[in-house]
Short mmCIF file of C-alpha atoms in Angstrom, two decimals:
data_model
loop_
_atom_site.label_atom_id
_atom_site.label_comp_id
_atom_site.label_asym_id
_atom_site.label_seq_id
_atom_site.Cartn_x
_atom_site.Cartn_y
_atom_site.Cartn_z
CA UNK A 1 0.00 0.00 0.00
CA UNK A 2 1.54 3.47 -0.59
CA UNK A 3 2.01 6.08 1.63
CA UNK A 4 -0.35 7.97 1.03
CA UNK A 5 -3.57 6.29 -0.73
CA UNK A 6 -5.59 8.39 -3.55
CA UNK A 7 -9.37 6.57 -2.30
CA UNK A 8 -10.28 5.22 0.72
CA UNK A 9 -12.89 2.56 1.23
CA UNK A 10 -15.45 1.92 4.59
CA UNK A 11 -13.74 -1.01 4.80
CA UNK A 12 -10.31 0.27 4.95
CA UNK A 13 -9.01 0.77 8.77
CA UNK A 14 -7.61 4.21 7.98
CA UNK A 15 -10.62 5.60 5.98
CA UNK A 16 -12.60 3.77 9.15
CA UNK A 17 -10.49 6.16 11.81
CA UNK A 18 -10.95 9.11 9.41
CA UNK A 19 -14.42 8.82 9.77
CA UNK A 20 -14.67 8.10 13.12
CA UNK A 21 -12.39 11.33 13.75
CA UNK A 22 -15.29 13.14 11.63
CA UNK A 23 -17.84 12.35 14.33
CA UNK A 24 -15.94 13.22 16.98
CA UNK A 25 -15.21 16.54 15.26
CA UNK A 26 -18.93 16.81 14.71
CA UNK A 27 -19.71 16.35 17.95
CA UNK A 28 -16.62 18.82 19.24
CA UNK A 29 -14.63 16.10 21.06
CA UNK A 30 -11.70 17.53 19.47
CA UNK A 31 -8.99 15.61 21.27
CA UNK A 32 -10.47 12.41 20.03
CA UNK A 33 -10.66 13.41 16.63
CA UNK A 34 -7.13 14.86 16.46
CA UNK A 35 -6.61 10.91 17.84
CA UNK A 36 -8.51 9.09 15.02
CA UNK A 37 -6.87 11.80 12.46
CA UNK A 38 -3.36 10.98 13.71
CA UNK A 39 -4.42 7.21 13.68
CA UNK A 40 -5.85 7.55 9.49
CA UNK A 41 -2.61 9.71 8.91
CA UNK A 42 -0.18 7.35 9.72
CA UNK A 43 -1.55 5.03 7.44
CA UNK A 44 -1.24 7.45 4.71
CA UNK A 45 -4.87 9.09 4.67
CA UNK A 46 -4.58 12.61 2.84
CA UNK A 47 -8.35 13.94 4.11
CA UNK A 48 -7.05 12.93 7.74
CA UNK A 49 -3.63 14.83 6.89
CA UNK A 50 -5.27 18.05 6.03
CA UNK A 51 -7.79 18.17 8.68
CA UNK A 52 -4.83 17.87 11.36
CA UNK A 53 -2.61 20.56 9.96
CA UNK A 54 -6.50 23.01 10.08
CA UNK A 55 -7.27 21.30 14.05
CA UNK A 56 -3.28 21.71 14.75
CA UNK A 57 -2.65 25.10 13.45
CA UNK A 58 -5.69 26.35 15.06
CA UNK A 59 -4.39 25.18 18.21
CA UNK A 60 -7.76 23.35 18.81
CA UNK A 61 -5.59 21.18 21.33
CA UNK A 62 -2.14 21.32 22.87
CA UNK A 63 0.38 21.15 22.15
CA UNK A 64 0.36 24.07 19.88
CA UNK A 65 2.90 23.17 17.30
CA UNK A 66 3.14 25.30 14.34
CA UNK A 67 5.53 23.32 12.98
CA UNK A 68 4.02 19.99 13.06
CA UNK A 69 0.69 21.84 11.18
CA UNK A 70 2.50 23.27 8.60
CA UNK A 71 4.34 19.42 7.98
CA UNK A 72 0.61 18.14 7.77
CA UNK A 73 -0.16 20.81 4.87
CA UNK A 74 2.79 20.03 3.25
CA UNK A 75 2.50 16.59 3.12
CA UNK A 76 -1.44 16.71 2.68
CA UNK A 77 -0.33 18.43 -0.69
CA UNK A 78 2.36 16.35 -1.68
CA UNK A 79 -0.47 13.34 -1.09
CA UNK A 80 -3.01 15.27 -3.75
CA UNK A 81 -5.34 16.86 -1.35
CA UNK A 82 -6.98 19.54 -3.17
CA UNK A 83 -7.40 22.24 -0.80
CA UNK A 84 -4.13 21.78 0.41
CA UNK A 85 -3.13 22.14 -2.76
CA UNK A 86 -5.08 24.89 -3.83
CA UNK A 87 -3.33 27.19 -1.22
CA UNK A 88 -0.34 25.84 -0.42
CA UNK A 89 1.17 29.05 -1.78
CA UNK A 90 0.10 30.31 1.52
CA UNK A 91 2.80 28.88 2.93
CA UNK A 92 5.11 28.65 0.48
CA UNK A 93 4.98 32.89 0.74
CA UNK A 94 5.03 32.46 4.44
CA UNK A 95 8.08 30.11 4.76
CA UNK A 96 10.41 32.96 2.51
CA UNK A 97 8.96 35.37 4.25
CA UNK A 98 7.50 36.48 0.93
CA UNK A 99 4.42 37.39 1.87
CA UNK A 100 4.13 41.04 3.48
CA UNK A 101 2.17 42.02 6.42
CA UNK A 102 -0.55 44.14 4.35
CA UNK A 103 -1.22 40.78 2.34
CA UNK A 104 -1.92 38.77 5.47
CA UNK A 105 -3.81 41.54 7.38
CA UNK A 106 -6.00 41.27 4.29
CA UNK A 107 -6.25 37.53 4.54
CA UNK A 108 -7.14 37.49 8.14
CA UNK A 109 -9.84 40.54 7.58
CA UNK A 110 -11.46 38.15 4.57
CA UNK A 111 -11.45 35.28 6.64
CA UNK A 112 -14.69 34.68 8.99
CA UNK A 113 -13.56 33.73 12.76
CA UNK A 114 -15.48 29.98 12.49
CA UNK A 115 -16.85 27.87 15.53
CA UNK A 116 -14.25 24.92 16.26
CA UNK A 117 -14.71 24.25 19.44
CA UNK A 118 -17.61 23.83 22.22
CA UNK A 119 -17.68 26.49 25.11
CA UNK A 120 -15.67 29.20 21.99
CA UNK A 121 -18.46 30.66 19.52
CA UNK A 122 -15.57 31.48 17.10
CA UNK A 123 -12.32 29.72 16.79
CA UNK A 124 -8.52 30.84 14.77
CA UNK A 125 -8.30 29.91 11.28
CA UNK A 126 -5.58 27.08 11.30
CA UNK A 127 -4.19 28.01 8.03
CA UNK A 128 -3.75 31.73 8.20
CA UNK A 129 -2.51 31.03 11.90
CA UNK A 130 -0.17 28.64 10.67
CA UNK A 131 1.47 31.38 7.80
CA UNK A 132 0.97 33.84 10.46
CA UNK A 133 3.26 32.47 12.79
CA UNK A 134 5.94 30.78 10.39
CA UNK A 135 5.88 34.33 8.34
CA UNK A 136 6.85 36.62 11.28
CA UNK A 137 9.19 34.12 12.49
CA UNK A 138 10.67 33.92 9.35
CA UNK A 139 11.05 37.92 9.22
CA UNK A 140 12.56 37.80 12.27
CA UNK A 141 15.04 35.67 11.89
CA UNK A 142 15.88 37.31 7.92
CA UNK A 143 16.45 41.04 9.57
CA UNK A 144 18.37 39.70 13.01
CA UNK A 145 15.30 41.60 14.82
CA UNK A 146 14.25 38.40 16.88
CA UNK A 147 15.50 39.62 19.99
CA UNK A 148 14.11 42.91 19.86
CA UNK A 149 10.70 41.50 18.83
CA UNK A 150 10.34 39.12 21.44
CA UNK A 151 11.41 41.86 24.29
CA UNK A 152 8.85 44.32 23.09
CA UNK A 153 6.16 41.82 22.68
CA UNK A 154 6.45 40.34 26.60
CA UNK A 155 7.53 43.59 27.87
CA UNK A 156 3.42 44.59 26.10
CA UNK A 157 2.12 41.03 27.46
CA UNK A 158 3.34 41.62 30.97
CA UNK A 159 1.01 44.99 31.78
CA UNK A 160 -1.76 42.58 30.60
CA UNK A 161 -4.61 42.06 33.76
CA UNK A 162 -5.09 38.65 32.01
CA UNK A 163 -3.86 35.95 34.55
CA UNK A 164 -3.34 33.21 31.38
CA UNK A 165 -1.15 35.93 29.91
CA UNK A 166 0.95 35.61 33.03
CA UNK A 167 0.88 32.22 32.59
CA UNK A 168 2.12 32.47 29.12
CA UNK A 169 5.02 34.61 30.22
CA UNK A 170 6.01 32.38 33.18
CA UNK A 171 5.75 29.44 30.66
CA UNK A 172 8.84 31.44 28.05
CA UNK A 173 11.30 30.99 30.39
CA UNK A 174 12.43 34.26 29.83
CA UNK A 175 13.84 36.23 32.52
CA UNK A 176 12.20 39.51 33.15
CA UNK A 177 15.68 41.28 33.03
CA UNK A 178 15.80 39.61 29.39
CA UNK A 179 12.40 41.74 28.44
CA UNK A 180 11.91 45.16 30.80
CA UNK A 181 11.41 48.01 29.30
CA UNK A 182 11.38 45.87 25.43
CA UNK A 183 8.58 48.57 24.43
CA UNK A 184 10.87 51.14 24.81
CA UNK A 185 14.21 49.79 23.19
CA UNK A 186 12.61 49.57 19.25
CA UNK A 187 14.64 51.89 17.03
CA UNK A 188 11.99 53.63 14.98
CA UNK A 189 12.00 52.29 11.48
CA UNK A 190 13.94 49.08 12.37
CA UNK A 191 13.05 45.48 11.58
CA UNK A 192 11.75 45.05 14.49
CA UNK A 193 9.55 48.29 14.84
CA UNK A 194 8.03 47.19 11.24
CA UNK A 195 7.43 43.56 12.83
CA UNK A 196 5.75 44.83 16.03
CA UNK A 197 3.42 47.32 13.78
CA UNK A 198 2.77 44.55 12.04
CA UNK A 199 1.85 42.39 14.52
CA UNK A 200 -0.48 45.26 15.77
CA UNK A 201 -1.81 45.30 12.81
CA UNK A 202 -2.78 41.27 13.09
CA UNK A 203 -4.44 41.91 16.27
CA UNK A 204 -6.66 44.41 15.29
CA UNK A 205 -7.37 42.12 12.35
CA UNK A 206 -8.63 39.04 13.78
CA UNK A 207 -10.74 41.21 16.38
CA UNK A 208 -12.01 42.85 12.87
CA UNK A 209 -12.73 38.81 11.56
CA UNK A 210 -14.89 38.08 14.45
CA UNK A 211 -12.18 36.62 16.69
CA UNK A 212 -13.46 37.22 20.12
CA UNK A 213 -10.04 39.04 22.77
CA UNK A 214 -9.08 36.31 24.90
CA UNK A 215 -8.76 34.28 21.35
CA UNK A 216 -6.81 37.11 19.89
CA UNK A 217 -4.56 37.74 22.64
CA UNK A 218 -4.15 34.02 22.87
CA UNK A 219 -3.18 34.02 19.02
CA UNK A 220 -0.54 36.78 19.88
CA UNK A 221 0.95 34.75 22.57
CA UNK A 222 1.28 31.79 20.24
CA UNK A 223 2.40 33.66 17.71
CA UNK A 224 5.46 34.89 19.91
CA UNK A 225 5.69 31.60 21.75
CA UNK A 226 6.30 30.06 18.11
CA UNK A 227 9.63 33.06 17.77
CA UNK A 228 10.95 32.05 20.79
CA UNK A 229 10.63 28.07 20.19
CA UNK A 230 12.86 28.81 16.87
CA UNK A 231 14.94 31.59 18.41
CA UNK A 232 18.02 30.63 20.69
CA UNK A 233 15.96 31.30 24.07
CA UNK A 234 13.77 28.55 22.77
CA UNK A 235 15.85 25.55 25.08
CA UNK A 236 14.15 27.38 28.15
CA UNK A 237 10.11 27.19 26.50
CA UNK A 238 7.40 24.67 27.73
CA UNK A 239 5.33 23.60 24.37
CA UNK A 240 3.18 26.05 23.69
CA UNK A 241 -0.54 25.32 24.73
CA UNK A 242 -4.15 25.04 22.50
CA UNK A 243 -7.52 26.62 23.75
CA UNK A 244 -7.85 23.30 25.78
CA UNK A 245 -5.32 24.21 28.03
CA UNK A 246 -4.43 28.15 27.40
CA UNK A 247 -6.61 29.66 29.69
CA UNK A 248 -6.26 27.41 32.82
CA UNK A 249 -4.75 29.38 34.75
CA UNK A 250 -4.36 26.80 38.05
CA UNK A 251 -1.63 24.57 35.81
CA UNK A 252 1.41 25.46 36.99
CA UNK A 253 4.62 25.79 35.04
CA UNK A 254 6.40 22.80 34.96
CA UNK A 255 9.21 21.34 37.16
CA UNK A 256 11.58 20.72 34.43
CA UNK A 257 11.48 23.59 32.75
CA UNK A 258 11.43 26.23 34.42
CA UNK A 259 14.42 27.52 36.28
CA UNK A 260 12.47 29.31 39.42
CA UNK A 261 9.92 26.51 39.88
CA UNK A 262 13.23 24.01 39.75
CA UNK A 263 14.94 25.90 42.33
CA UNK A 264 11.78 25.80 44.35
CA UNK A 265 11.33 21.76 43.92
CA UNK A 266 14.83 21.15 44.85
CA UNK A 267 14.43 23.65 47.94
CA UNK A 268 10.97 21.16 49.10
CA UNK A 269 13.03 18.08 48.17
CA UNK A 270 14.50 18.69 51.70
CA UNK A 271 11.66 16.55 53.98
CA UNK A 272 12.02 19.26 56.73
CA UNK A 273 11.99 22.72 54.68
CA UNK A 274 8.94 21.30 52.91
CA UNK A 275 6.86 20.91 56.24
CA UNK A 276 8.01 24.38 57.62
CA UNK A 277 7.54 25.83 54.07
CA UNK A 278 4.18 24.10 53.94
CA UNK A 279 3.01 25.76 57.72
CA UNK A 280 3.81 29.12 56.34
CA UNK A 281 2.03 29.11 53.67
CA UNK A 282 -1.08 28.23 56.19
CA UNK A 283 -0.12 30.47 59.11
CA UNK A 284 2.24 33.68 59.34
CA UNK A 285 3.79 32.90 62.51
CA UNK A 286 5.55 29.63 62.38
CA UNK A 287 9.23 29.09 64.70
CA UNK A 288 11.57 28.27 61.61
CA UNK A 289 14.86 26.25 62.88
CA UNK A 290 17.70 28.92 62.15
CA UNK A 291 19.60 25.82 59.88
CA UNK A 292 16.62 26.69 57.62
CA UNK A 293 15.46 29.90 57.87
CA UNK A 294 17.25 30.85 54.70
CA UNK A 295 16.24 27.69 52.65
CA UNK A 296 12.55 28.06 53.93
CA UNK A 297 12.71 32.25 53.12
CA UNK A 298 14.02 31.65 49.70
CA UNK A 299 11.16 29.12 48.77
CA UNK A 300 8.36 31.41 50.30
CA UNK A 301 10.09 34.44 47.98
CA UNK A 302 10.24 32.27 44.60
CA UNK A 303 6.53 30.74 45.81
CA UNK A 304 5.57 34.23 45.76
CA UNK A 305 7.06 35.66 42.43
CA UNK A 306 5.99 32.00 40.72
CA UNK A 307 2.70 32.56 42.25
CA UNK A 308 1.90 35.80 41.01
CA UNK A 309 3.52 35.45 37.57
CA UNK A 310 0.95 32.34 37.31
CA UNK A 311 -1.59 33.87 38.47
CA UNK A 312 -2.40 31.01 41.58
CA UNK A 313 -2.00 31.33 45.40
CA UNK A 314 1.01 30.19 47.00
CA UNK A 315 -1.02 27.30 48.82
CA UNK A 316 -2.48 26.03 45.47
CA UNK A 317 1.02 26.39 43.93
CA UNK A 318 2.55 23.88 46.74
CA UNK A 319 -0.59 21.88 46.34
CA UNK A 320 0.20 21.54 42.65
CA UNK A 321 3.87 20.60 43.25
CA UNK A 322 3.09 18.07 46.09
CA UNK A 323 0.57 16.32 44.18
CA UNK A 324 3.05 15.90 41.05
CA UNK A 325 6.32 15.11 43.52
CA UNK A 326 3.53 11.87 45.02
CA UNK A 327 2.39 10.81 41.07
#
């Protein structure tokens, strides 16, 4: 059988899993039909192929992996699939960083925000997300303004009252010494001052489409995450996360990732400065022995500066981190 198989037939165990992964995304059980597409796609289904790279780059589930959506389209075309076919110059443009921002603005404005998934009336158009993302990476990277880009946008993100923003920041990696004051260091008429208008110009955009604002800010998160990933701060990133995750703000960053949140678990591996640290987050006057009192204050400070950046209480931070240290 070849890779990738012109027809399918009801009898065929790939076209069976693409259709099953049809109901599912019928029924807006997305996770289950990104399953039975992944299942029909490794057996060389085109339809299933396709559909991944629109679930995948619309970040209908985590992780949010640009990459692995644009390799769907790609491949979807290379199979025969029509539509991906019909506009895989999308990408193509996108990849060279060929495409310009005023073309894509115009894209986004012509292209409907459609429902996806349950619980979001409108949902981010995987393909134009997709370009979106690869395209402003790719500009990036050709004009060495990467750095600058990335500074300016989490220096923006981090006066946001959103608590999954926060999330999203804590989540980089990124120190905040790496990104104060980014909105002020743009050169006017640089690279990067041309990217970040652009990227303004994307947000206002997909509001314009119908994209409700936690989506779009969520889309301008990704969009960064997706620079960072590619950039050389990218070793430091957690995956970046799809509307099924995104917004849950109680998940905290995790353990081996994320240099503050490390410090902290190694700090609680110590049986002793766990229980004292544990009584103070409950009570404020607990008798610390002074062989701990600096271990114990230094976990209570990062708790605190995790705990805010996350957007949690400290208690439901060491809740989160006991419960994964026992699993």
């Amino acid at each position: 059988m070849p890779l990738f198989s012109r027809f399918g037939s009801k009898e065929d165990p790939a076209e069976q899993a693409y259709q099953q992964g049809l109901r599912h995304l019928k029924r807006g059980d997305l996770p289950k039909a990104s399953l039975k597409f992944s299942q029909a796609m490794s057996s060389g289904h085109k339809s299933a192929t396709y559909n991944l790279s629109l679930l995948w780059g619309a970040g209908a589930v985590s992780p949010y992996d640009f990459n692995i959506a644009a390799d769907c389209w790609y491949k979807a075309a290379a199979a025969g699939h029509d539509k991906a076919i019909e506009t895989l110059w999308l990408l193509e443009a996108a990849d060279r960083a060929g495409f310009g921002f005023d073309n894509l603005v115009d894209q986004i404005r012509q292209q409907p925000a459609t429902p996806i998934r349950k619980g979001l009336p409108k949902s981010l158009n995987g393909p134009l997300m997709i370009c979106t993302a690869r395209f402003v990476e790719a500009c990036c990277r050709k004009y060495g303004a990467t750095a600058d880009v990335i500074a300016y946008e989490l220096d923006g993100a981090a006066s946001s009252d959103f608590p999954f923003v926060q999330a999203y920041i804590a989540r980089t990696g990124l120190d905040k010494s790496f990104y104060e004051d980014g909105l002020n260091r743009i050169v006017k008429n640089s690279a990067a001052d041309q990217i970040t208008d652009g990227m303004n110009a994307i947000s206002e955009a997909l509001r314009e489409s119908g994209v409700p604002l936690q989506l779009a800010v969520m889309a301008r998160c990704s969009i960064v995450g997706h620079i960072i990933s590619k950039s050389a701060f990218g070793g430091k990133a957690q995956p970046l996360q799809g509307v099924d995750k995104f917004f849950d703000v109680d998940q905290p960053v995790q353990n081996d990732t994320h240099p503050m949140l490390q410090r902290l678990c190694d700090l609680l591996a110590n049986e002793r400065c766990r229980q004292y640290f544990a009584a103070s987050c409950y009570s404020e006057f607990v008798q610390v022995p002074i062989d701990l009192i600096s271990d114990v204050q230094e976990a209570t400070a990062l708790a605190q500066e995790i705990s805010d950046l996350v957007g949690i209480t400290v208690d439901q931070l060491y809740e989160a981190i006991e419960k994964q240290r026992l699993t």
